[in-house]
Each structure stands twice: as C-alpha cells, then as structure tokens.
PDB file of C-alpha atoms in Angstrom:
ATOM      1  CA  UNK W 503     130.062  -9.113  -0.715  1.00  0.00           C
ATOM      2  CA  UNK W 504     132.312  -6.241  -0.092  1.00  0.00           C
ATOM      3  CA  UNK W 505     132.222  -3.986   3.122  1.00  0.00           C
ATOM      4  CA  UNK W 506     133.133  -0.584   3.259  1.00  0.00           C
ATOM      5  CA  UNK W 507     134.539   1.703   5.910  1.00  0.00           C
ATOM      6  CA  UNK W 508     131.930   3.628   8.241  1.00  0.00           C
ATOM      7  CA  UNK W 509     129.940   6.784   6.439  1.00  0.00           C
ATOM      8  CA  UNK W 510     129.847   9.533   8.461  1.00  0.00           C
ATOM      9  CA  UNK W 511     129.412  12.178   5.989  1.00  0.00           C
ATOM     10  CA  UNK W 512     126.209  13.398   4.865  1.00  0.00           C
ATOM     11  CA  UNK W 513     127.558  14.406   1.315  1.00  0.00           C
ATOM     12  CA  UNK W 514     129.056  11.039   0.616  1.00  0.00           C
ATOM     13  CA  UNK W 515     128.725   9.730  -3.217  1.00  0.00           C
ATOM     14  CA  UNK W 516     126.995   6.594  -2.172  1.00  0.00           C
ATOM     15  CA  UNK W 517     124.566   8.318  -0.280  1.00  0.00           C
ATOM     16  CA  UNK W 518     124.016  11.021  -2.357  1.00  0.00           C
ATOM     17  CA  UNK W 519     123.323   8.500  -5.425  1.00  0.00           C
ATOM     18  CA  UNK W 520     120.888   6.947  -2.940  1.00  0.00           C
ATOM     19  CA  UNK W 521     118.902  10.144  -2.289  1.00  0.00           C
ATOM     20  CA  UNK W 522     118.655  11.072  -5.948  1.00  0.00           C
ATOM     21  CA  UNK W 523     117.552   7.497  -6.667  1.00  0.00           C
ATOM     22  CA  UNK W 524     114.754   8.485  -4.003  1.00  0.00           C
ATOM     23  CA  UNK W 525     113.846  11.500  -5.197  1.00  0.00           C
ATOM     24  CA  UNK W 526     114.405  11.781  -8.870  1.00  0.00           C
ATOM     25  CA  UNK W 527     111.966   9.606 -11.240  1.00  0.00           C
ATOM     26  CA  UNK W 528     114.268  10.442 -14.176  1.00  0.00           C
ATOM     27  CA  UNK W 529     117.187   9.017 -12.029  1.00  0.00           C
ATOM     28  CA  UNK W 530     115.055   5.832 -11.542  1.00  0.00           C
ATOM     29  CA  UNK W 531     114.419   5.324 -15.108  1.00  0.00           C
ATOM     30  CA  UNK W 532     117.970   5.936 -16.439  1.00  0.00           C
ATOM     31  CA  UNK W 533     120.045   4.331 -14.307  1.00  0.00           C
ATOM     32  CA  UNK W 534     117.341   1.040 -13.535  1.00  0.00           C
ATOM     33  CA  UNK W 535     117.806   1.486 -10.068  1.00  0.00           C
ATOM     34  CA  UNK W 536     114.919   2.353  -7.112  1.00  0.00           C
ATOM     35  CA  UNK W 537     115.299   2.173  -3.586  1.00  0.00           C
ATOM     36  CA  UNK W 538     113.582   0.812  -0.478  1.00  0.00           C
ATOM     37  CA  UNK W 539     113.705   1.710   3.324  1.00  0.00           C
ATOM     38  CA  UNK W 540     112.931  -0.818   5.906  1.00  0.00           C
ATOM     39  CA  UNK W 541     114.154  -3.917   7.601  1.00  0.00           C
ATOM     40  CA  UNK W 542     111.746  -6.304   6.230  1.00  0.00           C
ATOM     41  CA  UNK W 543     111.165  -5.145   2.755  1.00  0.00           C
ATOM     42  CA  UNK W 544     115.238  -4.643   2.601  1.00  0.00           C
ATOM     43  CA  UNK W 545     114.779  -8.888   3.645  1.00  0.00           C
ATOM     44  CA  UNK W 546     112.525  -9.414   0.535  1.00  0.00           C
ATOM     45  CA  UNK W 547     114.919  -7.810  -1.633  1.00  0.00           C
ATOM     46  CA  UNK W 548     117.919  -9.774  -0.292  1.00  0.00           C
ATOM     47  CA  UNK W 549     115.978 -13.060  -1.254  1.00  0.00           C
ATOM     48  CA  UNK W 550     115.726 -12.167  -5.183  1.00  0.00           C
ATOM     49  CA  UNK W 551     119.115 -12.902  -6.195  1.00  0.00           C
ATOM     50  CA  UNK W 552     120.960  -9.535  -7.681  1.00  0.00           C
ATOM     51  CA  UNK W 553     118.563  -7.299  -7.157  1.00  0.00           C
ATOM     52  CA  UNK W 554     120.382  -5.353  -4.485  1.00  0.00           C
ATOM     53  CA  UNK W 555     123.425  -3.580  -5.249  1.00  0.00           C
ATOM     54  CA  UNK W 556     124.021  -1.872  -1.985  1.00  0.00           C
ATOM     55  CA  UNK W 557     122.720  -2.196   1.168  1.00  0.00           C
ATOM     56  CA  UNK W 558     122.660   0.710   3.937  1.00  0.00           C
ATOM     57  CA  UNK W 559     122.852  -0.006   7.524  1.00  0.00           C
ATOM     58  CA  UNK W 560     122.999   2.602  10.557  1.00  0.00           C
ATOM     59  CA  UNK W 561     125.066   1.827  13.223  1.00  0.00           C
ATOM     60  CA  UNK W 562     121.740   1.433  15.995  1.00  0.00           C
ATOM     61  CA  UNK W 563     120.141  -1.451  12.910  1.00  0.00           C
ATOM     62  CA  UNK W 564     123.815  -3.129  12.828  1.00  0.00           C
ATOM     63  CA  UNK W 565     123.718  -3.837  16.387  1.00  0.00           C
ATOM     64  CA  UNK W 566     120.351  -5.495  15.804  1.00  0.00           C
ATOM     65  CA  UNK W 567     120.223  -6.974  12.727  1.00  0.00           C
ATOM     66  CA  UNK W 568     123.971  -6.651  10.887  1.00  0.00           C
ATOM     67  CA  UNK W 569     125.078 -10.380  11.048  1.00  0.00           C
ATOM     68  CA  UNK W 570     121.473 -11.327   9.579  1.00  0.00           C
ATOM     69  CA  UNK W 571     121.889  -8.948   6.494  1.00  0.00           C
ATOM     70  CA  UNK W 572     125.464  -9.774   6.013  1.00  0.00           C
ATOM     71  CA  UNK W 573     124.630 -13.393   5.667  1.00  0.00           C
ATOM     72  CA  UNK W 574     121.938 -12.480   3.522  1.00  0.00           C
ATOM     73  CA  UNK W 575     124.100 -10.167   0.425  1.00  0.00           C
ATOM     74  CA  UNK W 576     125.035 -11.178  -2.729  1.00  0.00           C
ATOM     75  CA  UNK W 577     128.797 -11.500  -3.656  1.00  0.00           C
ATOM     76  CA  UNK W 578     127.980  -8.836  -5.919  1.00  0.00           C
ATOM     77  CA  UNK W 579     126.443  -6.419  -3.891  1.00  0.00           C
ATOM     78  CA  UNK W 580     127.978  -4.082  -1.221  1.00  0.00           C
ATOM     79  CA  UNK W 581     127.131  -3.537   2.561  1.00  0.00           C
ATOM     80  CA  UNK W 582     128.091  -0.193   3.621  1.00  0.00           C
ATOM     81  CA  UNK W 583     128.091   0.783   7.032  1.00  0.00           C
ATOM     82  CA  UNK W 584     126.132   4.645   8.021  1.00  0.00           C
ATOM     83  CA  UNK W 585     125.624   6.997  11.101  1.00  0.00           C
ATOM     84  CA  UNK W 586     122.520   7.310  12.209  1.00  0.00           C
ATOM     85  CA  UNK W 587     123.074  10.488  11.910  1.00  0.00           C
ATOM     86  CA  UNK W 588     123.097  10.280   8.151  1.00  0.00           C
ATOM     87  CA  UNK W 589     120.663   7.431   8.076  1.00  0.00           C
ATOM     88  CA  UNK W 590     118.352  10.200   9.247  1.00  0.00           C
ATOM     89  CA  UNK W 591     119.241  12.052   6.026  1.00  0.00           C
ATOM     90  CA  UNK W 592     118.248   9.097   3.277  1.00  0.00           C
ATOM     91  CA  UNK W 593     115.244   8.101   5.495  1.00  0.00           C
ATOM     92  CA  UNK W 594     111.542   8.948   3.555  1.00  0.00           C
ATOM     93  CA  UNK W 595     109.970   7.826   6.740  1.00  0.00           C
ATOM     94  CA  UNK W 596     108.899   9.228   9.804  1.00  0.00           C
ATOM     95  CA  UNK W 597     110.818   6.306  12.180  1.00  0.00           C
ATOM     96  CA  UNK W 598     113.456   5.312   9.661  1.00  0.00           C
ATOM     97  CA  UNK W 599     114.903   1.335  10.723  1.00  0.00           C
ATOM     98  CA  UNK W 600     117.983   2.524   9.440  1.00  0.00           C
ATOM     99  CA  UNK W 601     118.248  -0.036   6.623  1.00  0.00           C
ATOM    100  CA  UNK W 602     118.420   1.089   2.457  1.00  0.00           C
ATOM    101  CA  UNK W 603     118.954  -0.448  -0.430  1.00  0.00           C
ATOM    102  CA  UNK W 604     119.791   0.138  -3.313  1.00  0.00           C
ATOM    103  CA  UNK W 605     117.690  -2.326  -5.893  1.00  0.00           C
ATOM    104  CA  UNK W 606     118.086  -3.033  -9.534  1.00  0.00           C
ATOM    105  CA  UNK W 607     114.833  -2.544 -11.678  1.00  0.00           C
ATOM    106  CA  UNK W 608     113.972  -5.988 -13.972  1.00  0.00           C
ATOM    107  CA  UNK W 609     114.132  -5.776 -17.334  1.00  0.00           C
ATOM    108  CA  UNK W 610     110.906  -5.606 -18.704  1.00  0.00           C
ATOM    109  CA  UNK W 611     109.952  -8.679 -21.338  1.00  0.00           C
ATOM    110  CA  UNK W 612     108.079  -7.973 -24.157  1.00  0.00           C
ATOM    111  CA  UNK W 613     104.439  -8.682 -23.032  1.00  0.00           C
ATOM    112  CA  UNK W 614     103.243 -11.064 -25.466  1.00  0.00           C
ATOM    113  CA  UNK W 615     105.811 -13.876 -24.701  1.00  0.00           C
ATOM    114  CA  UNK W 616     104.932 -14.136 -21.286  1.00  0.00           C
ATOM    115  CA  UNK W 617     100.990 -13.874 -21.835  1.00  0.00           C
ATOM    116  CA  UNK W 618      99.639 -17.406 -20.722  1.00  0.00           C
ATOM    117  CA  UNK W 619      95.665 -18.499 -22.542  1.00  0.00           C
ATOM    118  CA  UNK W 620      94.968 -18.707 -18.639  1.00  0.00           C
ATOM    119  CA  UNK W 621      96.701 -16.320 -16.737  1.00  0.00           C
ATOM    120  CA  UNK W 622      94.754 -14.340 -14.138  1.00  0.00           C
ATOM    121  CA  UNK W 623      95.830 -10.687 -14.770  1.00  0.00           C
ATOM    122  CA  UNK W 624      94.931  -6.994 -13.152  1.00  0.00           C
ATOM    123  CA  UNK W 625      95.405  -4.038 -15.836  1.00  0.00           C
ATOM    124  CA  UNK W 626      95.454  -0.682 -14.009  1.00  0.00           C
ATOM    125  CA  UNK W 627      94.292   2.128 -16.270  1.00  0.00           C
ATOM    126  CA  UNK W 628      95.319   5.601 -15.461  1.00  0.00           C
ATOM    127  CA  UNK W 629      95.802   4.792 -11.576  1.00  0.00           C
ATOM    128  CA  UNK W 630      96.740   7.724  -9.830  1.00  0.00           C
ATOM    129  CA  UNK W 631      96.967   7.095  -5.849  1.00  0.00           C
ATOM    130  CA  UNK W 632     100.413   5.041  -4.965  1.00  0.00           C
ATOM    131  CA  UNK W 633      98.395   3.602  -1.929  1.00  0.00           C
ATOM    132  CA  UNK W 634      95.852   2.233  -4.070  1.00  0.00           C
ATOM    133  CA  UNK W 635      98.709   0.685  -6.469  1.00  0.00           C
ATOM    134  CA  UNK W 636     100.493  -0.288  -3.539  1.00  0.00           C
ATOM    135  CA  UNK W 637      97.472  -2.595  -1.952  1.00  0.00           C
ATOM    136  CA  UNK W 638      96.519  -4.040  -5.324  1.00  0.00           C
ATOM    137  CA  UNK W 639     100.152  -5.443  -5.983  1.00  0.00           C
ATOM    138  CA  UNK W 640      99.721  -6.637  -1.916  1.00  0.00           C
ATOM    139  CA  UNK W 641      96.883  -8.341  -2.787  1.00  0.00           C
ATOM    140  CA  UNK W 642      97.583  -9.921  -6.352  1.00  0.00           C
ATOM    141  CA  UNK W 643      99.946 -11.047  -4.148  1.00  0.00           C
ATOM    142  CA  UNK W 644      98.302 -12.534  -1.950  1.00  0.00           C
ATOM    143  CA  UNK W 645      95.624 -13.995  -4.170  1.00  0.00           C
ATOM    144  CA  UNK W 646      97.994 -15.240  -6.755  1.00  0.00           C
ATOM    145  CA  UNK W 647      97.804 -13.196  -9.750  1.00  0.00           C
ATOM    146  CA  UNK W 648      99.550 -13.964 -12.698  1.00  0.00           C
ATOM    147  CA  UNK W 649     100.542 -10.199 -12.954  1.00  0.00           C
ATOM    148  CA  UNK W 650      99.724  -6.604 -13.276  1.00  0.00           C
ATOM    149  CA  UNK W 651      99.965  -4.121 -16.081  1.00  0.00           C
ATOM    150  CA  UNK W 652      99.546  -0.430 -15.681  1.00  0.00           C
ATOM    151  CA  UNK W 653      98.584   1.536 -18.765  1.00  0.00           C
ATOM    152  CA  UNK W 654      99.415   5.321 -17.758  1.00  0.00           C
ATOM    153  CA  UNK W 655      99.573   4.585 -13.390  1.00  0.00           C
ATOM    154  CA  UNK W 656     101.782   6.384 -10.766  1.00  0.00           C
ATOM    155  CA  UNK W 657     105.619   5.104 -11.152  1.00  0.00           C
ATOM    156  CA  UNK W 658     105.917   1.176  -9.395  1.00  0.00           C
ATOM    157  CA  UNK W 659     109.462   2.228  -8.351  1.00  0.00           C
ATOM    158  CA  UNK W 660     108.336   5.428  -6.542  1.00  0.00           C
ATOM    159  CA  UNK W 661     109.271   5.422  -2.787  1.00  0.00           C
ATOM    160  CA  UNK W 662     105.672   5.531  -1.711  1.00  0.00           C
ATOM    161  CA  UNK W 663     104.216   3.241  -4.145  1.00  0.00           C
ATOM    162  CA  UNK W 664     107.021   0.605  -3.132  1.00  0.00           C
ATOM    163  CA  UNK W 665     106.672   0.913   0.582  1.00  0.00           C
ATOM    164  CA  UNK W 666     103.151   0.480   0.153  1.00  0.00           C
ATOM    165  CA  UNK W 667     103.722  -2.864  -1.358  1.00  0.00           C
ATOM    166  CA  UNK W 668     105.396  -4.497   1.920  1.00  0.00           C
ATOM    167  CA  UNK W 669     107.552  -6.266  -0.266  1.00  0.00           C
ATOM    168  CA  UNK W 670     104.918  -7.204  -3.138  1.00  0.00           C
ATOM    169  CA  UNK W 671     106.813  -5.707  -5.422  1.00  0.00           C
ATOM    170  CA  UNK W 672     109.207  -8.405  -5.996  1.00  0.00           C
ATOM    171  CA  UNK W 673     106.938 -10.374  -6.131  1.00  0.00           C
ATOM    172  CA  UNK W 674     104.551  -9.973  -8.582  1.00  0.00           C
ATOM    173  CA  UNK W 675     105.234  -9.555 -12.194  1.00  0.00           C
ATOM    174  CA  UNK W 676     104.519  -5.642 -13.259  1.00  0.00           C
ATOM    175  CA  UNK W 677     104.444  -4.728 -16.983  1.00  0.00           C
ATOM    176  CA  UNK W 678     103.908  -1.362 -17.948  1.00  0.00           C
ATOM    177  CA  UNK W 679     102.126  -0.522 -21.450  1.00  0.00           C
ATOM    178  CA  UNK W 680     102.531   2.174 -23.648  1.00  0.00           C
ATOM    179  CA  UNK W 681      99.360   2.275 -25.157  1.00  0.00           C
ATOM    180  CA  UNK W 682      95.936   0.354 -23.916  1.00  0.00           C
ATOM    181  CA  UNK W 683      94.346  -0.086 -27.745  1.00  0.00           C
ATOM    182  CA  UNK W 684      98.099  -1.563 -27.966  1.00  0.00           C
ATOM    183  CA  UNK W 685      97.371  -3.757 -25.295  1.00  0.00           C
ATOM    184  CA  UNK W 686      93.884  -4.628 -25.533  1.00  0.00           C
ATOM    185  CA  UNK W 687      95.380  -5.724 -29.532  1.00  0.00           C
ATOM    186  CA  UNK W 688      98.139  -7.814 -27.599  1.00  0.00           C
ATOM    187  CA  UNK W 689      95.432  -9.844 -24.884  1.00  0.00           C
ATOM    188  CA  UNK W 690      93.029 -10.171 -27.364  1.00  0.00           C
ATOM    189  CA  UNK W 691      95.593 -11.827 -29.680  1.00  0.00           C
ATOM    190  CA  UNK W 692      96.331 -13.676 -26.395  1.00  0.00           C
ATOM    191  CA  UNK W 693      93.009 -15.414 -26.172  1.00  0.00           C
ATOM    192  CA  UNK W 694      92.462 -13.354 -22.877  1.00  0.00           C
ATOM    193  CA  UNK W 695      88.841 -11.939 -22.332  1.00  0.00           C
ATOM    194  CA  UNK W 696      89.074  -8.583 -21.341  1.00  0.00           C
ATOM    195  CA  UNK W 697      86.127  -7.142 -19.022  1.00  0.00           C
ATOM    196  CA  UNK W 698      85.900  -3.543 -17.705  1.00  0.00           C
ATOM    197  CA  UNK W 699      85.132  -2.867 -14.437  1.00  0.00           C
ATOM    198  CA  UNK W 700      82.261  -0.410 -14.229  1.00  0.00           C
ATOM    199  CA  UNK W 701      79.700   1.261 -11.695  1.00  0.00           C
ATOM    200  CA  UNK W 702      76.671   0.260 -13.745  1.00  0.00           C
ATOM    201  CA  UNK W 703      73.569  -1.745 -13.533  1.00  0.00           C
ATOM    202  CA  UNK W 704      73.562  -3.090 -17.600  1.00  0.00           C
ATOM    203  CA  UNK W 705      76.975  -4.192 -16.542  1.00  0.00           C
ATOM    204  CA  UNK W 706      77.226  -8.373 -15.627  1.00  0.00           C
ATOM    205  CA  UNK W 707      77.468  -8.460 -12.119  1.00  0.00           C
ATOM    206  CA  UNK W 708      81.056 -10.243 -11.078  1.00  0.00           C
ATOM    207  CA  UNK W 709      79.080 -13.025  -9.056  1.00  0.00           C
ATOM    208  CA  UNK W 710      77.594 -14.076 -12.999  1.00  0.00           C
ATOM    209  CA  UNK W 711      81.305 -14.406 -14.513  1.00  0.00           C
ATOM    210  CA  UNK W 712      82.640 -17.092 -15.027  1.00  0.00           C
ATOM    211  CA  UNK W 713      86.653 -16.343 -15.616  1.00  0.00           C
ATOM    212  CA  UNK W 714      87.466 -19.859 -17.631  1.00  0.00           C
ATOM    213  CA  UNK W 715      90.542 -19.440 -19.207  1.00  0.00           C
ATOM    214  CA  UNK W 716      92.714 -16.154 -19.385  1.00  0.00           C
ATOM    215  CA  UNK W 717      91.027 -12.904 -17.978  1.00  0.00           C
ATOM    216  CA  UNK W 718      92.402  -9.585 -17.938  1.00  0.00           C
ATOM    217  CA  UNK W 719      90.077  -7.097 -15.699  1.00  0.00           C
ATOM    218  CA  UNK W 720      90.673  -3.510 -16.171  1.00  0.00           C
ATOM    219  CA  UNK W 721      90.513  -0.983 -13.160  1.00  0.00           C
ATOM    220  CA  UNK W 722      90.106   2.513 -14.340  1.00  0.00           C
ATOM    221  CA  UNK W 723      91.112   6.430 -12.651  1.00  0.00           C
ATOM    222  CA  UNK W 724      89.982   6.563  -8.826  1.00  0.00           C
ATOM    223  CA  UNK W 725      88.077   9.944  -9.991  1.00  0.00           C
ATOM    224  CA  UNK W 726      86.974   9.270 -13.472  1.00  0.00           C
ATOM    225  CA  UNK W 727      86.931   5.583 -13.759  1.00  0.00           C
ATOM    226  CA  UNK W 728      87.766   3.810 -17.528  1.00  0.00           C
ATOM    227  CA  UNK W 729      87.847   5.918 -20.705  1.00  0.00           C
ATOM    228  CA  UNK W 730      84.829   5.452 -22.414  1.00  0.00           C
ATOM    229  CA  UNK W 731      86.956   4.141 -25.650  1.00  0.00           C
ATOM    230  CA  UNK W 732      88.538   1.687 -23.089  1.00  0.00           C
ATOM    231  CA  UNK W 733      84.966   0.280 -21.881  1.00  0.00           C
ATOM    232  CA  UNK W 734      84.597  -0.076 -25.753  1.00  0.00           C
ATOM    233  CA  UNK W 735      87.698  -2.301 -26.565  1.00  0.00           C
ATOM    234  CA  UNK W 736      86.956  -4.384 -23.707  1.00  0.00           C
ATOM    235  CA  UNK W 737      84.631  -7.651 -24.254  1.00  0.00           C
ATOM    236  CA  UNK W 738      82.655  -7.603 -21.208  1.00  0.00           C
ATOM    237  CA  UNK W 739      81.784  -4.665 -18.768  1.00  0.00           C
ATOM    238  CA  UNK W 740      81.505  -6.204 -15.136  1.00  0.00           C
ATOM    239  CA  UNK W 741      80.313  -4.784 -12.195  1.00  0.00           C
ATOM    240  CA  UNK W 742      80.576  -5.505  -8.378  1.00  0.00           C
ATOM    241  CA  UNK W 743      76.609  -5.600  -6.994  1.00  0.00           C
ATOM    242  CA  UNK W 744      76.207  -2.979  -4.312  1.00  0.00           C
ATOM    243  CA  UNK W 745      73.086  -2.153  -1.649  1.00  0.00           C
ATOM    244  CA  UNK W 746      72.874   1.170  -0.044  1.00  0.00           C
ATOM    245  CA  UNK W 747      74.423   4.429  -1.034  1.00  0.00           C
ATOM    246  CA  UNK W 748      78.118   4.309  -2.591  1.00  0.00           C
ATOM    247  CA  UNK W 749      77.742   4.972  -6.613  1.00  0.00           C
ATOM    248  CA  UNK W 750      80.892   2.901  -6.401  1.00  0.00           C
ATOM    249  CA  UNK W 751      84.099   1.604  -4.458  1.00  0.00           C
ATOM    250  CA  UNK W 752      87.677   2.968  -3.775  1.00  0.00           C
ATOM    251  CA  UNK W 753      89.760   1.504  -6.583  1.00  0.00           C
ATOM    252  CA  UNK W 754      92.181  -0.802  -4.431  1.00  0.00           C
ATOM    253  CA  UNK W 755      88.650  -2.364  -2.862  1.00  0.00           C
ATOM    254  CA  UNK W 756      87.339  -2.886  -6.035  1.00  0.00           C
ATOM    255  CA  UNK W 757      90.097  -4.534  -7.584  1.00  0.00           C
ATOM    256  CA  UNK W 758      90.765  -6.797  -4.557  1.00  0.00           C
ATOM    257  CA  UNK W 759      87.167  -8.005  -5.197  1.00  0.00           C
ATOM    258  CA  UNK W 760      87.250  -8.293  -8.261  1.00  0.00           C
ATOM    259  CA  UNK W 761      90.738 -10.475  -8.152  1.00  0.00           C
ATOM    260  CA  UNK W 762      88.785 -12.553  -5.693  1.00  0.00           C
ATOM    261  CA  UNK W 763      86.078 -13.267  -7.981  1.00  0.00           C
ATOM    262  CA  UNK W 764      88.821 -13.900 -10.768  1.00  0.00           C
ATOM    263  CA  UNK W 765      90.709 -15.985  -8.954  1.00  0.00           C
ATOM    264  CA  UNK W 766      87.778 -18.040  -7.180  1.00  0.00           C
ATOM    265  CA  UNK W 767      85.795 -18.894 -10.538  1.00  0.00           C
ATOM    266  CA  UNK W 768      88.902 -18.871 -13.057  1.00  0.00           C
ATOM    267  CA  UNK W 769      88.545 -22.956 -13.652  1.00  0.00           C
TER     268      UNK W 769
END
C-alpha cells in the first residue's frame, strides 16, 4: 500500500478522476472503474481482494477509522489522505463519512459458462428506478441468489444504484445482457425454466411453482411491466396472489417475493 502526502486542493488529479468516475457513465465504462462513498460499504470493498485502487480518507474519518482502513488495503492500492474540506467536494451525499474509493469493475464472463442446471437467478428487464435495483441486489443477497442479469436496467455502477446496495454489490454476481431473445436462447439452452412475472389471474400463482432445478424469473419496467414478446419467450407466466385493491406490486417487492418463493421451493 502506498500513502500519499495530504490533499488539500480541490482541483487535484486524483480527485478530479474521482469526481468524473462519479459523475460520468462513459467514464465508468471506459476506464472499468466506479466509485463508492461510505465507511462501511468502503469496508466491503476492502474485503474483495483488488478491487480498490484508491482509497479517500478526510482528515475528521482518519482520526476515527485510519488505522482500521490502512490495515485493511491492498499492496496494490493507494490510501490518500483529504481535507474535509475537499472531502465535501467528492461527497454525493448529504452527511458525507469522508471515506471514497475508487473500485475496479469485474470483468464480465461470458454468461453461458457460469450458468449452473440449478442456479436460482433474478433477470431484471428494462428496470428503471436505481432504488428498486439497489434492494433487489440487497436482497438476492440476502436470500442467496445465484445472480442477477439486467437486460436494458439503470447502470449497477451508478452512484445511487451502488449506495443503494449497502455493499450487495460485491457480492452478488451481476451480468448484463445485450439482448433478452439472446438470453432467453442462452437459459433455455441452459436447462433453466424461465417464468415471467405478471399481474394476471390466468397466470400460476407463485405459491403453485415448484422451482426444481434452474429458474430464471423475469421482473419487467416498474411502469409498463414485461414486453409482451418477453412474456412470450418465457415458459411459464407466474403471478404473486393479491386481496384488496393494488393491480400489482412495486417492482423491488415483487421480486423479493418472488426470490423467496424461488429460493424456498427450488429443491
């Protein structure tokens, strides 16, 4: 681990490189870099060896937490040493702990060597909200999902989507698909059943499905739900029972209900 001198200036390379990283997707994508901002997701990044590559600290989180985070870097990375001043400046929150990071993205696998005949998997269709993506990845989490693709979602490495993981996000396997015929080809080929999720009564209810074996449940728009051609290419349409009122369920809910089910009565 290196350690540099103290960063008092606002305009400083490093922290300039962190603040396009923040707020440049294009930056993200070319360079294979996001960042994160907090003390405990900054910990869960620590423990995946070389993902960081540099760590920001202001001088009010050194005096509470530096030794802990030096002990924690990689040889490669680098622990550099900020004002609060200009920790202020990087911070996308509204009571910044004065710790960054800068984090390398994973190289992304091609999908059908990693595919298991009974994984447990989450395929997000066209999800918009980065809170929604953020509490599905916190609960595949939690639940033990095998992973998550994303067919046309919000960006996994966007500020908001990240800090609404709480540290999911290195967690959980994410694979992001070009296409979804392309991918419904690639699970199918897989031996994983694919079910839709869908507000309707002809649908199975989730309580009647079984999940032996791989299953792949899609999650559509929080607005428009699953293209219609997408509902087609899937081999069941499943559906959470509901009594009173709601035509259907915020899409985070929905999934984490549906992962429950999944994950309950997978065999």
């Amino acid at each position: 681990m290196q350690e540099n001198a103290r960063i008092t200036a606002k305009d400083n390379p490093s922290v300039k490189h962190y603040k396009r990283l923040r707020d440049q997707k294009k930056a993200r994508r070319t360079e294979g870099l996001f960042v994160v901002e907090g003390l405990r997701i900054a910990c869960d990044a620590l423990q995946k060896t070389g993902r960081v590559q540099q760590l920001f600290v202001t001088d009010t989180a050194w005096e509470k937490h530096g030794e802990a985070l030096a002990a924690q870097m990689q040889e490669t990375g680098r622990l550099l040493r900020i004002s609060d001043a200009v920790g202020e400046t990087m911070a996308d929150t509204g009571h910044t702990q004065g710790v960054f990071a800068i984090c390398r993205i994973p190289v992304q696998r091609e999908l059908s060597t990693v595919l298991r005949e009974d994984g447990k998997y989450l395929v997000l269709s066209n999800l918009q909200d980065p809170g929604n993506m953020g509490m599905i990845l916190r609960t595949a989490d939690a639940l033990g999902a095998d992973a998550i693709l994303t067919v046309g979602s919000c960006e996994l490495y966007s500020p908001k989507v990240v800090r609404a993981t709480m540290g999911s996000v290195f967690r959980v396997p994410v694979y992001d698909c070009p296409d979804a015929q392309e991918l419904l080809a690639v699970l199918h080929q897989a031996r994983i059943h694919t079910y839709a999720a869908v507000p309707a009564k002809q649908a199975v209810p989730v309580t009647d499905c079984s999940f032996t074996g791989g299953s792949a449940v899609w999650i559509g728009n929080e607005g428009n739900g699953l293209a219609p051609e997408v509902i087609a290419g899937c081999q069941t349409a499943v559906t959470i029972p509901m009594q009173g009122g709601p035509e259907s369920l915020n899409a985070a809910m929905a999934a984490g209900i549906l992962l429950w089910e999944m994950m309950r009565n997978g065999g």
